[in-house]
Amino acid sequence: MDQIELNFTTDQKHQTKGKRVGLFVTCLVDLFRPTVGFAAVKLIENAGFTLEVPKDQTCCGQPAYNSGDKEDAKALAKQVIKAFEDYDYIVAPSGSCAAMIAKHYPSMLADDPDWANRAEAVAGKTHELVSFLVDVAGVNEIASHYQGSVTYHDSCSGLRELNVSEQPRALLKSIEGVELKEMQDSDVCCGFGGTFCVKYPDISDAIVGKKTKTIAASGAGTLLAGDLGCLMNMAGKLKREGSAVEVRHVAEVLADMADGPAIGEKPGR
């Protein structure tokens, strides 16, 4: 795997030595965009951590939780806790999945004496990917290669539950050739919302239609975000509108792995 250069603060770089990271791949990355997972691996390993991908990991339980199926959500949470609790850090290339583990597992299992403390411990070491690189690993620059203008969408869970906003922008601005063009209302929902877009397709379509207008108005050639669900929803709408804007996960650009087909495009295009 090709190396990319990462610059650290000295103290934080020293602290990465010997630390083990468990990568929570997420269902959507596994099924629809494995390159995001490979990009996450590259970024974390280049930051000096020992990385593993537990084979026993499952869905984080968020779809069940948001739909009111608390018992299945709890069962999935326990499976995730068992798979990841021995790692120093748990990292996910998704604000929504990371937030589910970090913010909702403790309250969901608070009344279970066998799991409450384990849920708290796992929650305390779970991070969204880019936030982990900046806030934990101390990465402040990435010498990746990308030429063009980009705009960044702030996904709801990452922004509101994990305070992920400035971290991706800081790393993107450090990449030579990247021009960051902020869209209006970058922090407004794209309409995906997990099962929301399935249960309320007309409302979801109206919301994402407003979002694609702000994306187009930014003048950027590429749309980036940190959650694949949001990206797939916006990419689908952009394609239906005939837009030429490319859609990619921010990790693919940061890891210098943005030379393949964009989200929603077929290989060879």
mmCIF file of C-alpha atoms in Angstrom:
data_model
loop_
_atom_site.group_PDB
_atom_site.id
_atom_site.type_symbol
_atom_site.label_atom_id
_atom_site.label_comp_id
_atom_site.label_asym_id
_atom_site.label_seq_id
_atom_site.Cartn_x
_atom_site.Cartn_y
_atom_site.Cartn_z
ATOM 1 C CA MET A 1 0.000 0.000 0.000
ATOM 2 C CA ASP A 2 1.438 3.375 -0.995
ATOM 3 C CA GLN A 3 2.334 5.685 1.857
ATOM 4 C CA ILE A 4 1.156 9.265 2.199
ATOM 5 C CA GLU A 5 2.840 11.836 4.381
ATOM 6 C CA LEU A 6 1.207 12.887 7.632
ATOM 7 C CA ASN A 7 2.472 15.657 9.897
ATOM 8 C CA PHE A 8 1.890 15.350 13.648
ATOM 9 C CA THR A 9 2.562 17.266 16.803
ATOM 10 C CA THR A 10 5.510 15.501 18.441
ATOM 11 C CA ASP A 11 3.834 14.493 21.697
ATOM 12 C CA GLN A 12 0.740 13.080 20.043
ATOM 13 C CA LYS A 13 2.728 11.101 17.526
ATOM 14 C CA HIS A 14 4.626 9.439 20.392
ATOM 15 C CA GLN A 15 1.345 8.453 22.027
ATOM 16 C CA THR A 16 0.259 6.415 18.996
ATOM 17 C CA LYS A 17 3.027 3.866 19.517
ATOM 18 C CA GLY A 18 1.567 0.477 20.361
ATOM 19 C CA LYS A 19 -2.044 1.689 20.339
ATOM 20 C CA ARG A 20 -4.558 -0.688 18.763
ATOM 21 C CA VAL A 21 -7.492 0.563 16.693
ATOM 22 C CA GLY A 22 -10.524 -1.515 15.834
ATOM 23 C CA LEU A 23 -12.102 -0.320 12.573
ATOM 24 C CA PHE A 24 -15.894 -0.328 12.569
ATOM 25 C CA VAL A 25 -16.445 -0.629 8.830
ATOM 26 C CA THR A 26 -20.223 0.140 8.774
ATOM 27 C CA CYS A 27 -22.843 -1.717 6.750
ATOM 28 C CA LEU A 28 -23.020 0.763 3.871
ATOM 29 C CA VAL A 29 -19.255 0.893 3.393
ATOM 30 C CA ASP A 30 -19.064 -2.904 3.445
ATOM 31 C CA LEU A 31 -21.876 -3.374 0.943
ATOM 32 C CA PHE A 32 -21.643 -0.337 -1.334
ATOM 33 C CA ARG A 33 -18.285 1.471 -1.076
ATOM 34 C CA PRO A 34 -15.448 -0.735 0.238
ATOM 35 C CA THR A 35 -12.877 1.819 -0.965
ATOM 36 C CA VAL A 36 -13.913 4.019 1.970
ATOM 37 C CA GLY A 37 -12.879 1.217 4.322
ATOM 38 C CA PHE A 38 -9.537 0.799 2.572
ATOM 39 C CA ALA A 39 -9.002 4.561 2.745
ATOM 40 C CA ALA A 40 -9.696 4.483 6.491
ATOM 41 C CA VAL A 41 -7.186 1.665 6.935
ATOM 42 C CA LYS A 42 -4.536 3.629 5.052
ATOM 43 C CA LEU A 43 -5.099 6.811 7.043
ATOM 44 C CA ILE A 44 -5.105 5.132 10.446
ATOM 45 C CA GLU A 45 -2.059 2.970 9.760
ATOM 46 C CA ASN A 46 -0.117 5.930 8.391
ATOM 47 C CA ALA A 47 -0.971 7.778 11.593
ATOM 48 C CA GLY A 48 1.078 5.180 13.463
ATOM 49 C CA PHE A 49 -1.584 2.893 14.908
ATOM 50 C CA THR A 50 -1.927 -0.876 14.773
ATOM 51 C CA LEU A 51 -5.232 -1.500 13.043
ATOM 52 C CA GLU A 52 -7.502 -4.532 13.011
ATOM 53 C CA VAL A 53 -10.936 -5.186 11.508
ATOM 54 C CA PRO A 54 -12.841 -7.503 13.879
ATOM 55 C CA LYS A 55 -14.609 -10.228 11.936
ATOM 56 C CA ASP A 56 -17.421 -10.484 14.490
ATOM 57 C CA GLN A 57 -18.635 -6.919 14.006
ATOM 58 C CA THR A 58 -22.218 -6.375 12.917
ATOM 59 C CA CYS A 59 -24.538 -3.444 12.280
ATOM 60 C CA CYS A 60 -24.349 -0.825 15.036
ATOM 61 C CA GLY A 61 -28.113 -1.169 15.526
ATOM 62 C CA GLN A 62 -29.038 2.358 14.531
ATOM 63 C CA PRO A 63 -31.812 1.437 12.028
ATOM 64 C CA ALA A 64 -33.531 -0.734 14.638
ATOM 65 C CA TYR A 65 -33.013 1.871 17.359
ATOM 66 C CA ASN A 66 -34.453 4.714 15.287
ATOM 67 C CA SER A 67 -37.417 2.552 14.301
ATOM 68 C CA GLY A 68 -38.323 1.773 17.904
ATOM 69 C CA ASP A 69 -37.055 -1.820 17.898
ATOM 70 C CA LYS A 70 -35.078 -1.412 21.103
ATOM 71 C CA GLU A 71 -34.615 -5.123 21.844
ATOM 72 C CA ASP A 72 -32.898 -5.903 18.539
ATOM 73 C CA ALA A 73 -30.893 -2.687 18.878
ATOM 74 C CA LYS A 74 -29.669 -3.816 22.296
ATOM 75 C CA ALA A 75 -28.711 -7.247 20.939
ATOM 76 C CA LEU A 76 -26.690 -5.655 18.146
ATOM 77 C CA ALA A 77 -25.059 -3.230 20.574
ATOM 78 C CA LYS A 78 -23.914 -6.100 22.776
ATOM 79 C CA GLN A 79 -22.408 -7.870 19.768
ATOM 80 C CA VAL A 80 -20.480 -4.725 18.802
ATOM 81 C CA ILE A 81 -19.272 -4.210 22.384
ATOM 82 C CA LYS A 82 -17.978 -7.789 22.580
ATOM 83 C CA ALA A 83 -16.147 -7.404 19.268
ATOM 84 C CA PHE A 84 -14.483 -4.074 20.078
ATOM 85 C CA GLU A 85 -14.049 -3.624 23.833
ATOM 86 C CA ASP A 86 -10.451 -4.858 23.927
ATOM 87 C CA TYR A 87 -9.158 -2.144 21.573
ATOM 88 C CA ASP A 88 -7.624 1.149 22.669
ATOM 89 C CA TYR A 89 -9.776 3.025 20.145
ATOM 90 C CA ILE A 90 -12.785 2.271 17.953
ATOM 91 C CA VAL A 91 -12.945 4.279 14.731
ATOM 92 C CA ALA A 92 -15.717 4.476 12.132
ATOM 93 C CA PRO A 93 -15.745 6.317 8.779
ATOM 94 C CA SER A 94 -19.247 7.489 9.646
ATOM 95 C CA GLY A 95 -20.492 10.097 12.075
ATOM 96 C CA SER A 96 -23.862 8.398 12.463
ATOM 97 C CA CYS A 97 -22.487 4.965 13.368
ATOM 98 C CA ALA A 98 -19.831 6.448 15.642
ATOM 99 C CA ALA A 99 -22.483 8.571 17.353
ATOM 100 C CA MET A 100 -24.735 5.558 17.827
ATOM 101 C CA ILE A 101 -21.976 3.760 19.733
ATOM 102 C CA ALA A 102 -20.606 6.777 21.588
ATOM 103 C CA LYS A 103 -23.850 8.534 22.501
ATOM 104 C CA HIS A 104 -26.665 5.969 22.536
ATOM 105 C CA TYR A 105 -25.180 2.669 23.739
ATOM 106 C CA PRO A 106 -24.704 3.921 27.335
ATOM 107 C CA SER A 107 -28.290 5.124 27.731
ATOM 108 C CA MET A 108 -29.712 2.124 25.905
ATOM 109 C CA LEU A 109 -27.934 -0.335 28.216
ATOM 110 C CA ALA A 110 -27.925 1.781 31.382
ATOM 111 C CA ASP A 111 -30.421 -0.477 33.167
ATOM 112 C CA ASP A 112 -28.567 -3.698 32.342
ATOM 113 C CA PRO A 113 -26.083 -4.376 35.187
ATOM 114 C CA ASP A 114 -24.032 -6.755 33.045
ATOM 115 C CA TRP A 115 -23.570 -4.297 30.193
ATOM 116 C CA ALA A 116 -23.840 -0.729 31.471
ATOM 117 C CA ASN A 117 -20.162 -0.296 32.371
ATOM 118 C CA ARG A 118 -19.004 -2.087 29.232
ATOM 119 C CA ALA A 119 -21.162 0.187 27.086
ATOM 120 C CA GLU A 120 -19.727 3.278 28.814
ATOM 121 C CA ALA A 121 -16.166 2.066 28.281
ATOM 122 C CA VAL A 122 -16.677 1.387 24.581
ATOM 123 C CA ALA A 123 -18.499 4.688 24.083
ATOM 124 C CA GLY A 124 -15.611 6.603 25.608
ATOM 125 C CA LYS A 125 -13.099 5.363 23.056
ATOM 126 C CA THR A 126 -15.229 5.543 19.906
ATOM 127 C CA HIS A 127 -14.480 8.206 17.298
ATOM 128 C CA GLU A 128 -15.470 9.301 13.818
ATOM 129 C CA LEU A 129 -12.532 8.818 11.435
ATOM 130 C CA VAL A 130 -11.507 12.403 10.613
ATOM 131 C CA SER A 131 -12.125 13.580 14.165
ATOM 132 C CA PHE A 132 -9.891 10.742 15.356
ATOM 133 C CA LEU A 133 -7.081 11.783 13.014
ATOM 134 C CA VAL A 134 -7.191 15.430 14.092
ATOM 135 C CA ASP A 135 -8.305 15.317 17.730
ATOM 136 C CA VAL A 136 -6.649 12.087 18.888
ATOM 137 C CA ALA A 137 -3.729 11.414 16.519
ATOM 138 C CA GLY A 138 -2.873 15.093 16.162
ATOM 139 C CA VAL A 139 -2.704 15.076 12.363
ATOM 140 C CA ASN A 140 -2.622 18.648 11.084
ATOM 141 C CA GLU A 141 -1.547 18.212 7.460
ATOM 142 C CA ILE A 142 -1.908 15.564 4.793
ATOM 143 C CA ALA A 143 0.220 15.592 1.670
ATOM 144 C CA SER A 144 -2.350 13.873 -0.522
ATOM 145 C CA HIS A 145 -2.920 14.657 -4.194
ATOM 146 C CA TYR A 146 -6.179 16.117 -5.451
ATOM 147 C CA GLN A 147 -6.762 18.827 -8.004
ATOM 148 C CA GLY A 148 -10.066 20.663 -8.063
ATOM 149 C CA SER A 149 -12.742 22.456 -6.119
ATOM 150 C CA VAL A 150 -14.696 20.692 -3.375
ATOM 151 C CA THR A 151 -17.612 21.524 -1.111
ATOM 152 C CA TYR A 152 -18.321 19.779 2.194
ATOM 153 C CA HIS A 153 -21.670 18.633 3.590
ATOM 154 C CA ASP A 154 -21.929 18.406 7.392
ATOM 155 C CA SER A 155 -23.844 15.233 8.166
ATOM 156 C CA CYS A 156 -26.361 15.607 10.985
ATOM 157 C CA SER A 157 -25.075 13.019 13.475
ATOM 158 C CA GLY A 158 -21.398 13.806 13.013
ATOM 159 C CA LEU A 159 -22.006 17.526 13.403
ATOM 160 C CA ARG A 160 -24.584 17.625 16.173
ATOM 161 C CA GLU A 161 -23.570 14.625 18.258
ATOM 162 C CA LEU A 162 -19.788 14.505 17.727
ATOM 163 C CA ASN A 163 -18.884 18.095 16.782
ATOM 164 C CA VAL A 164 -17.277 17.065 13.497
ATOM 165 C CA SER A 165 -17.015 20.174 11.346
ATOM 166 C CA GLU A 166 -13.682 21.976 11.391
ATOM 167 C CA GLN A 167 -11.568 18.800 11.356
ATOM 168 C CA PRO A 168 -12.297 17.710 7.758
ATOM 169 C CA ARG A 169 -12.015 21.280 6.510
ATOM 170 C CA ALA A 170 -8.646 21.749 8.187
ATOM 171 C CA LEU A 171 -7.205 18.632 6.543
ATOM 172 C CA LEU A 172 -8.723 19.424 3.151
ATOM 173 C CA LYS A 173 -7.207 22.915 3.209
ATOM 174 C CA SER A 174 -3.791 21.366 3.811
ATOM 175 C CA ILE A 175 -3.923 19.438 0.517
ATOM 176 C CA GLU A 176 -2.218 21.189 -2.367
ATOM 177 C CA GLY A 177 -4.579 21.638 -5.313
ATOM 178 C CA VAL A 178 -7.790 21.562 -3.270
ATOM 179 C CA GLU A 179 -10.021 24.632 -3.404
ATOM 180 C CA LEU A 180 -12.697 24.515 -0.711
ATOM 181 C CA LYS A 181 -15.920 26.246 -1.754
ATOM 182 C CA GLU A 182 -18.416 26.373 1.089
ATOM 183 C CA MET A 183 -22.034 25.808 0.163
ATOM 184 C CA GLN A 184 -24.865 27.714 1.782
ATOM 185 C CA ASP A 185 -26.517 25.752 4.618
ATOM 186 C CA SER A 186 -23.829 23.079 4.640
ATOM 187 C CA ASP A 187 -25.187 21.969 8.022
ATOM 188 C CA VAL A 188 -28.760 21.396 6.799
ATOM 189 C CA CYS A 189 -29.975 17.784 6.484
ATOM 190 C CA CYS A 190 -29.714 16.091 3.082
ATOM 191 C CA GLY A 191 -32.940 14.141 3.618
ATOM 192 C CA PHE A 192 -31.393 10.697 4.030
ATOM 193 C CA GLY A 193 -31.941 10.036 7.723
ATOM 194 C CA GLY A 194 -31.516 6.268 7.423
ATOM 195 C CA THR A 195 -34.979 4.699 7.340
ATOM 196 C CA PHE A 196 -36.534 8.184 7.078
ATOM 197 C CA CYS A 197 -35.894 8.317 3.324
ATOM 198 C CA VAL A 198 -37.651 4.953 2.932
ATOM 199 C CA LYS A 199 -40.645 5.774 5.127
ATOM 200 C CA TYR A 200 -41.110 9.319 3.817
ATOM 201 C CA PRO A 201 -39.707 9.347 0.263
ATOM 202 C CA ASP A 202 -41.554 12.463 -0.897
ATOM 203 C CA ILE A 203 -40.349 14.545 2.047
ATOM 204 C CA SER A 204 -36.842 13.146 1.662
ATOM 205 C CA ASP A 205 -36.799 14.008 -2.035
ATOM 206 C CA ALA A 206 -37.902 17.569 -1.332
ATOM 207 C CA ILE A 207 -35.153 17.997 1.262
ATOM 208 C CA VAL A 208 -32.402 16.574 -0.935
ATOM 209 C CA GLY A 209 -33.653 18.721 -3.823
ATOM 210 C CA LYS A 210 -32.947 21.840 -1.774
ATOM 211 C CA LYS A 211 -29.539 20.442 -0.873
ATOM 212 C CA THR A 212 -28.513 19.782 -4.480
ATOM 213 C CA LYS A 213 -29.394 23.377 -5.362
ATOM 214 C CA THR A 214 -26.946 24.658 -2.748
ATOM 215 C CA ILE A 215 -24.329 22.163 -3.946
ATOM 216 C CA ALA A 216 -24.667 23.420 -7.522
ATOM 217 C CA ALA A 217 -24.626 27.057 -6.385
ATOM 218 C CA SER A 218 -21.285 26.522 -4.621
ATOM 219 C CA GLY A 219 -19.625 25.991 -7.991
ATOM 220 C CA ALA A 220 -17.579 23.073 -6.677
ATOM 221 C CA GLY A 221 -16.749 20.136 -8.897
ATOM 222 C CA THR A 222 -16.800 17.571 -6.101
ATOM 223 C CA LEU A 223 -19.094 17.026 -3.127
ATOM 224 C CA LEU A 224 -17.553 15.494 -0.002
ATOM 225 C CA ALA A 225 -18.963 14.289 3.308
ATOM 226 C CA GLY A 226 -18.146 11.815 6.050
ATOM 227 C CA ASP A 227 -21.261 9.621 5.912
ATOM 228 C CA LEU A 228 -21.897 7.261 3.021
ATOM 229 C CA GLY A 229 -25.682 7.249 3.480
ATOM 230 C CA CYS A 230 -25.829 11.012 2.971
ATOM 231 C CA LEU A 231 -23.446 10.784 0.029
ATOM 232 C CA MET A 232 -25.472 8.074 -1.707
ATOM 233 C CA ASN A 233 -28.674 10.057 -1.239
ATOM 234 C CA MET A 234 -27.174 13.261 -2.630
ATOM 235 C CA ALA A 235 -25.354 11.440 -5.433
ATOM 236 C CA GLY A 236 -28.587 9.811 -6.533
ATOM 237 C CA LYS A 237 -30.417 13.122 -6.707
ATOM 238 C CA LEU A 238 -27.538 14.834 -8.514
ATOM 239 C CA LYS A 239 -27.470 12.056 -11.117
ATOM 240 C CA ARG A 240 -31.228 12.258 -11.655
ATOM 241 C CA GLU A 241 -30.830 15.987 -12.230
ATOM 242 C CA GLY A 242 -28.056 15.419 -14.758
ATOM 243 C CA SER A 243 -25.423 17.161 -12.626
ATOM 244 C CA ALA A 244 -21.725 16.720 -13.409
ATOM 245 C CA VAL A 245 -20.710 17.118 -9.740
ATOM 246 C CA GLU A 246 -18.675 14.142 -8.487
ATOM 247 C CA VAL A 247 -19.506 12.703 -5.066
ATOM 248 C CA ARG A 248 -16.895 11.109 -2.811
ATOM 249 C CA HIS A 249 -16.283 10.239 0.827
ATOM 250 C CA VAL A 250 -13.808 12.653 2.386
ATOM 251 C CA ALA A 251 -11.561 9.740 3.423
ATOM 252 C CA GLU A 252 -10.975 8.842 -0.221
ATOM 253 C CA VAL A 253 -9.564 12.302 -0.944
ATOM 254 C CA LEU A 254 -7.504 12.433 2.253
ATOM 255 C CA ALA A 255 -6.014 8.986 1.560
ATOM 256 C CA ASP A 256 -5.134 9.824 -2.052
ATOM 257 C CA MET A 257 -7.603 7.176 -3.251
ATOM 258 C CA ALA A 258 -9.967 9.334 -5.318
ATOM 259 C CA ASP A 259 -8.904 8.123 -8.749
ATOM 260 C CA GLY A 260 -11.651 5.518 -9.109
ATOM 261 C CA PRO A 261 -15.304 6.023 -10.093
ATOM 262 C CA ALA A 262 -17.194 8.544 -7.967
ATOM 263 C CA ILE A 263 -20.232 7.441 -5.974
ATOM 264 C CA GLY A 264 -23.068 6.658 -8.383
ATOM 265 C CA GLU A 265 -20.761 6.219 -11.390
ATOM 266 C CA LYS A 266 -19.974 3.001 -13.204
ATOM 267 C CA PRO A 267 -16.381 1.748 -13.552
ATOM 268 C CA GLY A 268 -14.663 2.961 -16.677
ATOM 269 C CA ARG A 269 -16.411 6.332 -16.786
#
